[in-house]
Coordinates of C-alpha atoms and ligand atoms in Angstrom, one line a residue:
M1 CA -25.2 152.8 179.2
I2 CA -22.5 154.7 181.1
P3 CA -19.3 155.4 179.3
T4 CA -16.5 152.9 180.2
K5 CA -14.1 155.6 181.4
M6 CA -16.7 156.9 183.8
E7 CA -17.5 153.4 185.0
D8 CA -13.8 152.9 185.8
L9 CA -13.6 156.3 187.6
I10 CA -16.7 155.5 189.7
N11 CA -15.3 152.1 190.6
A12 CA -12.0 153.7 191.6
Q13 CA -14.0 156.3 193.7
I14 CA -16.0 153.6 195.5
N15 CA -12.6 152.2 196.6
A16 CA -11.3 155.7 197.5
E17 CA -14.4 156.4 199.6
M18 CA -14.0 153.0 201.3
Y19 CA -10.4 153.8 202.0
S20 CA -11.4 157.2 203.5
S21 CA -13.7 155.4 205.8
Y22 CA -11.0 153.0 206.8
L23 CA -8.5 155.8 207.4
Y24 CA -10.9 157.8 209.6
L25 CA -11.9 154.7 211.5
S26 CA -8.2 154.0 212.1
M27 CA -7.8 157.7 213.4
S28 CA -10.8 157.2 215.6
A29 CA -9.3 154.0 217.1
W30 CA -6.1 155.9 217.8
C31 CA -8.1 158.7 219.6
S32 CA -10.1 156.1 221.6
D33 CA -6.9 154.5 222.6
K34 CA -5.7 157.8 224.0
T35 CA -9.1 158.5 225.6
W36 CA -9.8 161.5 223.4
N37 CA -13.4 160.3 223.1
G38 CA -14.8 163.4 221.4
F39 CA -12.3 163.4 218.6
A40 CA -12.9 159.6 218.3
H41 CA -16.6 160.2 218.0
W42 CA -16.2 162.9 215.3
L43 CA -13.9 160.7 213.3
R44 CA -16.1 157.6 213.6
L45 CA -19.1 159.5 212.3
Q46 CA -16.9 160.8 209.5
A47 CA -16.0 157.2 208.7
Q48 CA -19.7 156.4 208.4
E49 CA -20.2 159.3 206.1
E50 CA -17.5 158.0 203.8
L51 CA -19.2 154.7 203.7
A52 CA -22.4 156.4 202.7
H53 CA -20.4 158.2 199.9
A54 CA -19.1 154.9 198.6
M55 CA -22.7 153.5 198.6
K56 CA -24.0 156.5 196.7
F57 CA -21.5 155.9 193.9
Y58 CA -22.3 152.1 194.1
D59 CA -26.1 152.7 193.7
Y60 CA -25.6 155.2 190.9
L61 CA -23.4 152.8 188.9
N62 CA -25.9 150.0 189.4
E63 CA -28.8 152.3 188.3
R64 CA -26.8 153.2 185.1
G65 CA -26.3 149.5 184.3
G66 CA -22.6 149.6 185.0
T67 CA -20.5 146.8 186.4
I68 CA -19.4 147.1 190.0
K69 CA -15.8 146.0 190.5
L70 CA -14.6 146.0 194.1
A71 CA -10.9 146.2 194.5
A72 CA -8.8 145.6 197.7
I73 CA -8.9 148.4 200.2
A74 CA -5.4 149.5 201.3
A75 CA -4.5 149.3 205.0
P76 CA -4.5 152.8 206.5
K77 CA -1.7 153.9 208.9
A78 CA -2.4 153.4 212.5
D79 CA -0.2 155.8 214.4
W80 CA 0.0 159.6 214.5
K81 CA 2.2 162.1 216.5
D82 CA -0.7 164.0 218.1
I83 CA -4.3 165.3 217.5
P84 CA -3.3 168.2 215.3
A85 CA -1.3 165.8 213.0
I86 CA -4.5 163.7 212.6
F87 CA -6.7 166.7 211.6
R88 CA -4.0 168.1 209.3
E89 CA -4.1 164.8 207.5
V90 CA -7.9 164.7 207.4
Y91 CA -7.8 168.1 205.7
A92 CA -5.1 167.1 203.2
H93 CA -7.0 163.9 202.5
E94 CA -10.2 165.8 201.8
Q95 CA -8.3 168.1 199.4
K96 CA -7.1 165.1 197.5
V97 CA -10.6 163.7 197.3
T98 CA -11.8 167.0 196.0
G99 CA -9.2 166.7 193.2
M100 CA -10.6 163.2 192.4
I101 CA -14.2 164.5 192.3
N102 CA -13.2 167.4 190.1
A103 CA -11.4 165.0 187.7
M104 CA -14.5 162.9 187.4
M105 CA -16.6 166.0 186.8
A106 CA -14.2 167.1 184.0
E107 CA -14.5 163.7 182.4
A108 CA -18.4 163.7 182.6
I109 CA -18.4 167.1 180.9
K110 CA -15.9 165.9 178.2
Q111 CA -18.1 162.8 177.6
K112 CA -21.3 164.8 177.6
D113 CA -22.4 162.3 180.3
Y114 CA -25.1 164.7 181.8
A115 CA -26.5 162.1 184.3
S116 CA -23.0 161.7 185.9
E117 CA -22.6 165.5 185.9
I118 CA -25.8 165.9 187.9
M119 CA -24.8 163.1 190.3
L120 CA -21.3 164.6 190.8
Q121 CA -22.7 168.0 191.5
W122 CA -23.8 166.7 194.9
F123 CA -20.2 165.6 195.6
V124 CA -18.8 168.9 194.5
T125 CA -21.0 170.6 197.1
E126 CA -20.2 168.0 199.7
Q127 CA -16.5 168.5 199.3
V128 CA -16.8 172.2 200.0
E129 CA -18.4 171.3 203.3
E130 CA -15.9 168.5 204.0
E131 CA -12.9 170.8 203.4
A132 CA -14.5 173.6 205.4
N133 CA -15.2 171.3 208.4
A134 CA -11.6 169.9 208.5
S135 CA -9.9 173.3 207.9
E136 CA -11.9 174.9 210.8
I137 CA -10.8 172.1 213.2
V138 CA -7.1 172.6 212.0
A139 CA -7.4 176.4 212.5
T140 CA -8.9 175.9 216.0
L141 CA -6.1 173.4 216.9
E142 CA -3.5 176.0 215.8
K143 CA -5.0 178.6 218.0
I144 CA -5.1 176.2 221.0
G145 CA -1.4 175.2 220.5
P146 CA 0.0 172.9 223.2
A147 CA -2.6 173.9 225.9
T148 CA -4.2 170.7 227.1
G149 CA -7.2 172.6 228.5
G150 CA -8.1 174.0 225.1
L151 CA -7.7 170.5 223.5
Y152 CA -9.9 169.0 226.2
H153 CA -12.6 171.7 225.4
L154 CA -12.5 170.9 221.7
D155 CA -12.7 167.2 222.4
Q156 CA -15.9 167.8 224.4
Q157 CA -17.3 170.0 221.6
L158 CA -16.6 167.6 218.8
G159 CA -18.1 164.8 220.9
K160 CA -21.4 166.5 220.5
R161 CA -21.4 166.1 216.7
Ligands
LIG201 FE1 -16.2 161.3 200.7 FE2 -14.8 163.1 202.9 O1 -15.3 162.8 201.1

């Protein structure tokens, strides 16, 4: 059996990953609305990845004989100032998620829950990539500044993801 505290943390993380998916889908919708189709595409794929993360935790909890408890998913915001504001928020959100994964890992180690530790290692690695991807986009947007041409080029590039 999985320790109760870990079961609670995984259930909370299923909700957090679902929320991430919702947030990125809302950002994608904002970009589509402004015909930034490449950014919309990137964010939509990211929303799908977050859903896959939620299901990875879901399957793991099932396999360990835990009880899945699905809570309400909070409504994400729906408006942003501009494209850089969106990606700054993506980066900040990923940093927050990394903190949650690290707290889970610390609990798994404390509880000597080795199976959860091994499962969480995948997420620790994943978060390094998630943060790197977001911070690279933020850095590129900072270089571009207010130049619409540069923004258009990045939109085209991210549309190829
Ligand atoms: Fe599920 Fe973007 O971390």
